[in-house]
mmCIF file of C-alpha atoms and ligand atoms in Angstrom:
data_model
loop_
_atom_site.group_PDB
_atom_site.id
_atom_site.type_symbol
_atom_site.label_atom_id
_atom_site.label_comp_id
_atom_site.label_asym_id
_atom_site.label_seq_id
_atom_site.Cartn_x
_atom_site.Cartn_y
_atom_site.Cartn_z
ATOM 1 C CA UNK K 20 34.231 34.695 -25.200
ATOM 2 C CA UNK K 21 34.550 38.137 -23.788
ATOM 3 C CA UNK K 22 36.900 38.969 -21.392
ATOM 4 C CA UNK K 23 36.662 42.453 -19.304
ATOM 5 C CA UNK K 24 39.324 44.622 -18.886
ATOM 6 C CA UNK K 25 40.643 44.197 -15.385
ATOM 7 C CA UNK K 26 42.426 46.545 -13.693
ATOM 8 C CA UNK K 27 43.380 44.782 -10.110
ATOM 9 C CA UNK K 28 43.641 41.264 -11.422
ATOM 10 C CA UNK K 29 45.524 39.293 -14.890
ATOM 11 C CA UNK K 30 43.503 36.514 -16.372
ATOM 12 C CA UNK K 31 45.309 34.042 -18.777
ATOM 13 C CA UNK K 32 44.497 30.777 -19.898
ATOM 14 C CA UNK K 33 47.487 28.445 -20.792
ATOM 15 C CA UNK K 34 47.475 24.638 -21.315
ATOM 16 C CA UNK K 35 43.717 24.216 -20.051
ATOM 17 C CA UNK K 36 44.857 26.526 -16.877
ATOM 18 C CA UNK K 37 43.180 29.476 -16.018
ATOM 19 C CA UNK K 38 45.698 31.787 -13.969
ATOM 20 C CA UNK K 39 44.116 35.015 -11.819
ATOM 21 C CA UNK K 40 47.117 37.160 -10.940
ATOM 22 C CA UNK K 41 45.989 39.700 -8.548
ATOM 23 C CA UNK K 42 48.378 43.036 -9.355
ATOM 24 C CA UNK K 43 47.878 45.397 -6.902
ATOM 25 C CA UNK K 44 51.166 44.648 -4.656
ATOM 26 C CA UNK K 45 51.543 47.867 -3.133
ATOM 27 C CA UNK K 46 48.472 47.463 -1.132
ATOM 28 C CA UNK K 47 48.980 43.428 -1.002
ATOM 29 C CA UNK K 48 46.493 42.710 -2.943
ATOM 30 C CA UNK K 49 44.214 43.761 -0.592
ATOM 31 C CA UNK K 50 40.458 43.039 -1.417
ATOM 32 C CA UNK K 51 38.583 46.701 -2.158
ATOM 33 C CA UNK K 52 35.407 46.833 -3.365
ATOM 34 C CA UNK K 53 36.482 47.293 -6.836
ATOM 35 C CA UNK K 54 38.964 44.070 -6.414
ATOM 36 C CA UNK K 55 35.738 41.828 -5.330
ATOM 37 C CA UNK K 56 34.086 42.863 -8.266
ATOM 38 C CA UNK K 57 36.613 42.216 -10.454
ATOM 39 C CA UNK K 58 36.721 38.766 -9.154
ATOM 40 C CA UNK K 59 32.911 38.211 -9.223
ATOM 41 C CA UNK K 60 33.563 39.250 -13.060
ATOM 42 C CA UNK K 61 36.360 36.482 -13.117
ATOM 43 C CA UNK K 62 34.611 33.853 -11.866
ATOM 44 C CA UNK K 63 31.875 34.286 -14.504
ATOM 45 C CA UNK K 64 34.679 34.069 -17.046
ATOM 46 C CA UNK K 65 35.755 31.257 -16.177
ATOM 47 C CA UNK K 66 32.805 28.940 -15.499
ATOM 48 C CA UNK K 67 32.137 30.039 -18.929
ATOM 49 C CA UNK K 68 35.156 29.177 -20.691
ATOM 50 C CA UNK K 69 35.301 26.090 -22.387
ATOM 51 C CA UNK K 70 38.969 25.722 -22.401
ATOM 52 C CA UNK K 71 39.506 26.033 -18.722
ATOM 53 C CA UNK K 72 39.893 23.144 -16.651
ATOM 54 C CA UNK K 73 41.175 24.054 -13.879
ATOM 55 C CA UNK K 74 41.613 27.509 -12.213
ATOM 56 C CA UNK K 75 44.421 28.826 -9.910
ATOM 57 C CA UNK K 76 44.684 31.930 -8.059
ATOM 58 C CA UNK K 77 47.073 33.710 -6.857
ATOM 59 C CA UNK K 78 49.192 37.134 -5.931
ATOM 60 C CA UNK K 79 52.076 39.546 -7.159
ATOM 61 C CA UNK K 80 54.561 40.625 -4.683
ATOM 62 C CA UNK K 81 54.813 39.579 -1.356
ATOM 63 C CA UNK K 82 51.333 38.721 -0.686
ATOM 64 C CA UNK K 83 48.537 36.334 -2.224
ATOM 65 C CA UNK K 84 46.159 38.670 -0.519
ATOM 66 C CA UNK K 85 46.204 40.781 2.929
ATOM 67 C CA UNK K 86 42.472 40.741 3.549
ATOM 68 C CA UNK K 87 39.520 42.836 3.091
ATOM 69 C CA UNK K 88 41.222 46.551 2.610
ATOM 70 C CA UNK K 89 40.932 48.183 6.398
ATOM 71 C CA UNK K 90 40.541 51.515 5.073
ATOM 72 C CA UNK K 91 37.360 50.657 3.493
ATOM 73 C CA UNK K 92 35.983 48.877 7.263
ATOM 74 C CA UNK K 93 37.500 52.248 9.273
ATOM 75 C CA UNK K 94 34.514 54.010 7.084
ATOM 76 C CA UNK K 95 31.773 51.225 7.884
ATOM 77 C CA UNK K 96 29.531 52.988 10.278
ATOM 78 C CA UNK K 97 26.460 50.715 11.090
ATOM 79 C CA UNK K 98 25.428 47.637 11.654
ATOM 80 C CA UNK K 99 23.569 47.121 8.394
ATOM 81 C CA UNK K 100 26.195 48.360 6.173
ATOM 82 C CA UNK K 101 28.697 46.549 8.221
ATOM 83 C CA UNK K 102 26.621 43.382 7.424
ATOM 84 C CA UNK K 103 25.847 44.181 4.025
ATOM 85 C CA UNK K 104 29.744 44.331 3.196
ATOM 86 C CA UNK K 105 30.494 40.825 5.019
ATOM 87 C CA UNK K 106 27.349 39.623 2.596
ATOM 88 C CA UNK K 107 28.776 40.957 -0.743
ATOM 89 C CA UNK K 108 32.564 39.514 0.276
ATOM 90 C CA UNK K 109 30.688 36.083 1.476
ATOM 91 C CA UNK K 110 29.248 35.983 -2.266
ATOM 92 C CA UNK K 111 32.341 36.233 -4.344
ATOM 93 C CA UNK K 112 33.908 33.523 -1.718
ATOM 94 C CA UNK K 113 30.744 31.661 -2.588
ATOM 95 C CA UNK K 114 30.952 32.178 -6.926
ATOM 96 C CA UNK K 115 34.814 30.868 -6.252
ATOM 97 C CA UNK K 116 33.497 27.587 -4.417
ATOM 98 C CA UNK K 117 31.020 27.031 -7.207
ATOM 99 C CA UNK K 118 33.294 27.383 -9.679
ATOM 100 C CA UNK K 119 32.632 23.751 -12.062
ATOM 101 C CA UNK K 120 36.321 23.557 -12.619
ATOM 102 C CA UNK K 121 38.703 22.454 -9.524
ATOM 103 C CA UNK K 122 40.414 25.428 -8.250
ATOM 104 C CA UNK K 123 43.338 25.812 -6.566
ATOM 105 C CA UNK K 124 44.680 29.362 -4.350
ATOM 106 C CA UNK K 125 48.679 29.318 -5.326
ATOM 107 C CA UNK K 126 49.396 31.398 -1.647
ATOM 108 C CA UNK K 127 52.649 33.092 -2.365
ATOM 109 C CA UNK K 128 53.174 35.125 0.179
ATOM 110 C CA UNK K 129 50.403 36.739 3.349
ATOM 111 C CA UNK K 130 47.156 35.242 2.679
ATOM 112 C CA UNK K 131 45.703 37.219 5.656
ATOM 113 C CA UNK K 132 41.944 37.725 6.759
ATOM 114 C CA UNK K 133 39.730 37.992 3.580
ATOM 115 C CA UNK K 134 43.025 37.082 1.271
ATOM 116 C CA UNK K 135 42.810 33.220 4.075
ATOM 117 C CA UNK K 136 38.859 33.322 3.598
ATOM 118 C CA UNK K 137 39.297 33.094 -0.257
ATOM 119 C CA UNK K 138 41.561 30.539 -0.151
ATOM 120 C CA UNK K 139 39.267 28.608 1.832
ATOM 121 C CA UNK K 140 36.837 29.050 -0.908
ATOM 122 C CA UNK K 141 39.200 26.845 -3.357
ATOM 123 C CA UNK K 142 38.867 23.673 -3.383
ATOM 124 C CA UNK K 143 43.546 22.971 -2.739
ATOM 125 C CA UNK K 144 45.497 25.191 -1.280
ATOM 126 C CA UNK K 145 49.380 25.357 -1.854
ATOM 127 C CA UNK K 146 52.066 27.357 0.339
ATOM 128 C CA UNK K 147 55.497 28.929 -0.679
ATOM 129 C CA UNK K 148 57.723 28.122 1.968
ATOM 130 C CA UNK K 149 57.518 31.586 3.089
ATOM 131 C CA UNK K 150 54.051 32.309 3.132
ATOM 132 C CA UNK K 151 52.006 33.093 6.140
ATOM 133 C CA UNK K 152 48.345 32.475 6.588
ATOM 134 C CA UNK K 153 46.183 33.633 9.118
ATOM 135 C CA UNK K 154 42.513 35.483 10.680
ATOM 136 C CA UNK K 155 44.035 38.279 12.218
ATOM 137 C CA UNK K 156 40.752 40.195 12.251
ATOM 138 C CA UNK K 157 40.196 39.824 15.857
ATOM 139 C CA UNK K 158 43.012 42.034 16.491
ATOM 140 C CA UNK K 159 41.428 44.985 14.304
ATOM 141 C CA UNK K 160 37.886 44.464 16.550
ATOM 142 C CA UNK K 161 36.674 42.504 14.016
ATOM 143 C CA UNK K 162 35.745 39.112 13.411
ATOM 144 C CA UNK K 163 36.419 36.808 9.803
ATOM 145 C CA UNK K 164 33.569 37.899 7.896
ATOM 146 C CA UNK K 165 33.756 36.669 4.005
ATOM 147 C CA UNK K 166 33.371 33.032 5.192
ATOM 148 C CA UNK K 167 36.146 32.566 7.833
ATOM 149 C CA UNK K 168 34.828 31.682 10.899
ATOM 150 C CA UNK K 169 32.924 29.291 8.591
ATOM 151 C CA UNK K 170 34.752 27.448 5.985
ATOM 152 C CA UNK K 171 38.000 27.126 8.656
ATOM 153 C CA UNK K 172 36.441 24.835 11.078
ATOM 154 C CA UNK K 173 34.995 22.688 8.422
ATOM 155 C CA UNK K 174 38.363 22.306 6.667
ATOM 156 C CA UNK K 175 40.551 21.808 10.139
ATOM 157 C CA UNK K 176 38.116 21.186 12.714
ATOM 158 C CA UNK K 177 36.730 23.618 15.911
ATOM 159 C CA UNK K 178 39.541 23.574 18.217
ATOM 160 C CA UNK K 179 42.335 24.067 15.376
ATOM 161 C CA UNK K 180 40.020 26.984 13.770
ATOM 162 C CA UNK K 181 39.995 28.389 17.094
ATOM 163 C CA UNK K 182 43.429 29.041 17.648
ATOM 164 C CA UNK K 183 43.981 30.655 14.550
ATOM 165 C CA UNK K 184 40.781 32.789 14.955
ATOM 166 C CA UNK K 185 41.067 33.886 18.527
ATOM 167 C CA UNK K 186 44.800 34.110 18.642
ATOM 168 C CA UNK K 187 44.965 35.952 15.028
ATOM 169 C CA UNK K 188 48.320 34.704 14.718
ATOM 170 C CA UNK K 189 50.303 34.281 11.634
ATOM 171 C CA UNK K 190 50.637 30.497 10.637
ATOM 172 C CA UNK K 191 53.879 29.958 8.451
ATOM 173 C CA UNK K 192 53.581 27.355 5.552
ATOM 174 C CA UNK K 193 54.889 24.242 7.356
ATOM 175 C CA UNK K 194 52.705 24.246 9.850
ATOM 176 C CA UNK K 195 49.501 25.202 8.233
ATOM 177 C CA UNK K 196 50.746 21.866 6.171
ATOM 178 C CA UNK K 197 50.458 19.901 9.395
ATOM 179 C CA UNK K 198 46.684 21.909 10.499
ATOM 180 C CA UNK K 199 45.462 20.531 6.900
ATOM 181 C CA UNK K 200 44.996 24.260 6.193
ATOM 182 C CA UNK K 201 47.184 23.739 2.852
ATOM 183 C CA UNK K 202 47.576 20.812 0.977
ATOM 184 C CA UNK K 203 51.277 21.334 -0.437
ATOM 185 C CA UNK K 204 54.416 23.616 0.679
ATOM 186 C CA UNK K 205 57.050 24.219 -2.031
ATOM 187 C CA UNK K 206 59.157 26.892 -2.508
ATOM 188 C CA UNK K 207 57.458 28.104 -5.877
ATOM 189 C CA UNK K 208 53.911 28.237 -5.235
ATOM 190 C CA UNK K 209 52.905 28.740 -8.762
ATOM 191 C CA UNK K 210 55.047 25.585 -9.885
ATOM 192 C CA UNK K 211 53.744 23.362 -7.833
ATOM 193 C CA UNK K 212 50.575 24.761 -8.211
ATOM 194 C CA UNK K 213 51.188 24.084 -12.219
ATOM 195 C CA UNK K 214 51.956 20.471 -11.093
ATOM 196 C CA UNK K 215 48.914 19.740 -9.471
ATOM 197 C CA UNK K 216 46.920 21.342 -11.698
ATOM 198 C CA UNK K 217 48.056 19.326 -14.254
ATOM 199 C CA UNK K 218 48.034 16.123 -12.168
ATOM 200 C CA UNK K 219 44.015 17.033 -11.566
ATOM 201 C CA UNK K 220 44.021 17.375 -15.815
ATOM 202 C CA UNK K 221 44.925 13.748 -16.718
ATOM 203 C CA UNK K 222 41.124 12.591 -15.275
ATOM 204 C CA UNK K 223 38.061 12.861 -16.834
ATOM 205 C CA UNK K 224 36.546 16.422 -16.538
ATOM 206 C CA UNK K 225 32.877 15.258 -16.056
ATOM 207 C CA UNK K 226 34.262 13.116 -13.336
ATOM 208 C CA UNK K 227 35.668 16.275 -11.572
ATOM 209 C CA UNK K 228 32.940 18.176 -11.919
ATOM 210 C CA UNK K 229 30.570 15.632 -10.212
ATOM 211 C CA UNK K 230 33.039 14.397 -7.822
ATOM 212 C CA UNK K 231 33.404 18.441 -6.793
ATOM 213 C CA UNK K 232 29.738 18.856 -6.761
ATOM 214 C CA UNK K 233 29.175 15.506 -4.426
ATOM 215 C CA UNK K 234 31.401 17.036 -1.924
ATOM 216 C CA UNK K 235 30.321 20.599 -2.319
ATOM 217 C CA UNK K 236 26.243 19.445 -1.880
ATOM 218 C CA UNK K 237 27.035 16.400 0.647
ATOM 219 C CA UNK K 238 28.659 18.966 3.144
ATOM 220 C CA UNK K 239 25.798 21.239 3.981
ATOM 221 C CA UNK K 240 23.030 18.250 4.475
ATOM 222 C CA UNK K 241 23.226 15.674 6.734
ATOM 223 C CA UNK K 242 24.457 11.917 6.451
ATOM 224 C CA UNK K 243 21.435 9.931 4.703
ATOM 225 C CA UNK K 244 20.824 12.987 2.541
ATOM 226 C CA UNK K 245 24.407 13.127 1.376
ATOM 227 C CA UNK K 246 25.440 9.637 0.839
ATOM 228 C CA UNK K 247 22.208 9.631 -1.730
ATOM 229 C CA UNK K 248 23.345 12.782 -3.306
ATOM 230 C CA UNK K 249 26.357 10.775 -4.215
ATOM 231 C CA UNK K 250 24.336 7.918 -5.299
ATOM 232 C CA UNK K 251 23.230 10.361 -7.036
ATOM 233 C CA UNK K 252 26.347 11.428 -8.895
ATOM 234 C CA UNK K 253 27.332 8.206 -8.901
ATOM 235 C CA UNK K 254 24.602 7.317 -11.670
ATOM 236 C CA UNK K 255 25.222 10.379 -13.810
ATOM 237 C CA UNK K 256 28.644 9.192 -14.004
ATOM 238 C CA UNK K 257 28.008 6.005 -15.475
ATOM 239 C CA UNK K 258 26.190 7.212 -18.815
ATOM 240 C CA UNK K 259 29.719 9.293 -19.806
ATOM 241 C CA UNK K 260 31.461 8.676 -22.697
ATOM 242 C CA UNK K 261 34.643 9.168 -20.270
ATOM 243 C CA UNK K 262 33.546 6.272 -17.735
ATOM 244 C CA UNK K 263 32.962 4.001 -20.745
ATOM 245 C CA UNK K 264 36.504 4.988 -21.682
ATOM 246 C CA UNK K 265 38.332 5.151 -18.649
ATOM 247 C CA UNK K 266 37.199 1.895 -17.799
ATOM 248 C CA UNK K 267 37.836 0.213 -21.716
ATOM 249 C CA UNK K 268 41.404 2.252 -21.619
ATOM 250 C CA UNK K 269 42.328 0.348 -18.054
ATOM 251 C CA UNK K 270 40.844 -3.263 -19.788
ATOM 252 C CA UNK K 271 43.107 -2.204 -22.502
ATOM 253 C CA UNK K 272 45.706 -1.675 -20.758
ATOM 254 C CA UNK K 273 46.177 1.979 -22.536
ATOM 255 C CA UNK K 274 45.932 5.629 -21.122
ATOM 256 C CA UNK K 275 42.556 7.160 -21.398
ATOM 257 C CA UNK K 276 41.238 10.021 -23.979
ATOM 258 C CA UNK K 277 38.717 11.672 -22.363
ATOM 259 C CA UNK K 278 36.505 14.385 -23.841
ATOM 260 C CA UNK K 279 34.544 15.594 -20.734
ATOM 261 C CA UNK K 280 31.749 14.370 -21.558
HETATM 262 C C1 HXC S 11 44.577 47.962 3.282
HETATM 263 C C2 HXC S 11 46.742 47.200 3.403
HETATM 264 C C3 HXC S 11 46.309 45.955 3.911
HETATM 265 C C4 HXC S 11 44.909 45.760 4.075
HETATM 266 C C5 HXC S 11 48.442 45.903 3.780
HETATM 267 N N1 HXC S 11 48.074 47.132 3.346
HETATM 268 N N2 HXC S 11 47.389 45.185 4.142
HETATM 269 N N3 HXC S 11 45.886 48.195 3.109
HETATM 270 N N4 HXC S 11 44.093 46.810 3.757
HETATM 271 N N5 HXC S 11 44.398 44.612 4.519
HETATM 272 C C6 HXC S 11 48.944 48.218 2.868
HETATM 273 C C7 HXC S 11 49.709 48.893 3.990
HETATM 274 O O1 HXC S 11 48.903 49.857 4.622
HETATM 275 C C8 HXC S 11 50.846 49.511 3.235
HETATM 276 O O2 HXC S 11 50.391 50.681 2.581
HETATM 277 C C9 HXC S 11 51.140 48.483 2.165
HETATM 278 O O3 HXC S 11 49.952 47.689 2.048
HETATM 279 C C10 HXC S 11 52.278 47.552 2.531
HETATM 280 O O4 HXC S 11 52.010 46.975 3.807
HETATM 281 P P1 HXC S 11 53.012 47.064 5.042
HETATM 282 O O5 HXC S 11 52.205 46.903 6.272
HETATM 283 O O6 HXC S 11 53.870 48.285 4.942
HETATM 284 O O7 HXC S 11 53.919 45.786 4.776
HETATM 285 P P2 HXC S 11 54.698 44.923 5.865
HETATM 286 O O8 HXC S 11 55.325 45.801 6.908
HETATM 287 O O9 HXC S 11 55.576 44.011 5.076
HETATM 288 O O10 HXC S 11 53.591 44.062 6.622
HETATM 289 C C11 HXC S 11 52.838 43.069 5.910
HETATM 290 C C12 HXC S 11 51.605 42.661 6.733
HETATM 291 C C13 HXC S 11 50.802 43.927 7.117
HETATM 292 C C14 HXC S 11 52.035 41.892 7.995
HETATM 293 C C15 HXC S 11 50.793 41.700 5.841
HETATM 294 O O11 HXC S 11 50.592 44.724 5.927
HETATM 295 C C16 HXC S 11 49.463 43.628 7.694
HETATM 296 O O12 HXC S 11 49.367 43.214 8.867
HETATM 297 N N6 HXC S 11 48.408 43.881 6.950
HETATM 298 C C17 HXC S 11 47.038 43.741 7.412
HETATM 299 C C18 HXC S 11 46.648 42.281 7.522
HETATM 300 C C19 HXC S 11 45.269 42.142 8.104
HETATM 301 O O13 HXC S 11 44.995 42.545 9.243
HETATM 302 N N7 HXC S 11 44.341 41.576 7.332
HETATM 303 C C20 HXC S 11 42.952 41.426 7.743
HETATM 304 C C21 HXC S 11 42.166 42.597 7.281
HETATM 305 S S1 HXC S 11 40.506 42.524 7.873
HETATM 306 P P3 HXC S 11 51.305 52.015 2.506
HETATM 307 O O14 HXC S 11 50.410 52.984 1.804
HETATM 308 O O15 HXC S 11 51.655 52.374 3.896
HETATM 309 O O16 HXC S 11 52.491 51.582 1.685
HETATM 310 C C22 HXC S 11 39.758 41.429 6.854
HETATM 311 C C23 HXC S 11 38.290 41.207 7.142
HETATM 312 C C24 HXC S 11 37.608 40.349 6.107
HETATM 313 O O17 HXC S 11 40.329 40.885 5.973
HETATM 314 C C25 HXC S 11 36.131 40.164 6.425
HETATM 315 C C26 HXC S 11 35.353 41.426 6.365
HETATM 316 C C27 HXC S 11 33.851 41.219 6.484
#
């Protein structure tokens, strides 16, 4: 497998764990052009690394990531190029959430604007204590544009996206726990990140990957359509080696091996 050189990001694989540090703390981590790529580049790693089974993200320094780098949007000067530059940031989001592996965003610190909107593209979100998430773009004349305005109400609902997204406040990690916005709050982010990660790693990989893809498909089509897409799923599940032994292992009474596949 070849990895690229990165120069904004660390990838490292441990224990079936893919970790995406991203290293530019001075600025935040703030999301440049050259960052996105780098992360577009990422994501095509991993989805094509055989040893990764689950993939976390998350930040050096004080931030996970302060949004979409305002230096580069105080040089956007039409409406085409302004659109064109929510499209390419909406596309990484989108190669994150269509990542086959669960992923996880480890928020460490600010996960602000476009550094919230790609958290929303993983599938868990975990807090440090003293992280603080918010949409703050409305403040800067802007609105979320790398999935924000999208991907929030369908996590916490209209009226709590709302207030984050026309109040731009900063939400600290407790209460975004409460909103639903983050699944965990611990005062290492990357440890309890580790722990879920590895929680997710004692099922059966296939079994992740459909169950991901059932939830991922069923929640752009309506009712019928995605209760049969699970059907769907459903089926493929059952001709597994890993459902046969999941199921013999609990007969058994012994722990599963699975082999994802
Ligand atoms: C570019 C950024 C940045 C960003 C921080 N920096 N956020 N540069 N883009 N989003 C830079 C600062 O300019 C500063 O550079 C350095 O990082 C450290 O930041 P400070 O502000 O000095 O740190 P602090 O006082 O601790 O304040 C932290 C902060 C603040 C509250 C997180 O940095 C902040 O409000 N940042 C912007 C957050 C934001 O509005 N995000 C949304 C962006 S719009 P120097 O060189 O001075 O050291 C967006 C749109 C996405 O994301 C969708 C587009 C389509």
């Amino acid at each position: 497998l070849e990895v690229p050189e990165f120069e904004f990001l660390r990838y490292e694989v441990a224990e079936g764990i893919a970790w995406v540090t991203f290293t530019r703390p001075k600025a935040l981590n703030a999301l440049a052009a050259d960052v996105l790529r780098e992360i577009a580049e990422v994501t095509e790693v991993i989805a094509e690394d055989p040893e990764v089974k689950v993939a976390v993200f998350t930040g050096e320094g004080k931030a996970f990531v302060a949004g979409a780098d305002i230096s580069e949007i105080n040089a956007l000067k039409d409406v085409f190029i302004g659109r064109e530059f929510a499209l390419a940031g909406q596309e990484v989001m989108n190669h994150i959430a269509a990542l086959p592996v669960p992923t996880i965003a480890a928020i460490n610190g600010y996960a602000l604007g476009g550094g919230l909107e790609l958290a929303l593209a993983c599938d868990l979100r975990v807090a440090a204590t003293k992280a603080k998430l918010g949409l703050p773009e409305v403040g800067l004349g802007l609105i979320p544009g790398f999935g924000g305005t999208q991907r929030l109400p369908r996590l916490v609902g209209v009226g709590r996206a709302f207030d984050l997204i026309l109040t731009g406040r900063h939400v600290p990690a407790e209460e975004a726990l409460a909103l639903g916005l983050v699944n965990r709050v611990a005062d290492d982010a990357v440890a309890a990140a580790r722990e879920l990660a590895q929680a997710i790693m004692k099922n059966s990989p296939v079994a992740l990957a459909l169950a991901k893809e059932a939830v991922a498909r069923g929640a752009d089509v309506p009712l019928p359509e995605a209760l049969e897409i699970e059907a769907d799923l459903f089926g493929m599940t059952v001709t597994t080696h890993d459902m046969r032994e999941g199921t013999a292992a609990f007969l058994e009474k012994r722990a599963p091996e699975f082999k994802g596949e």
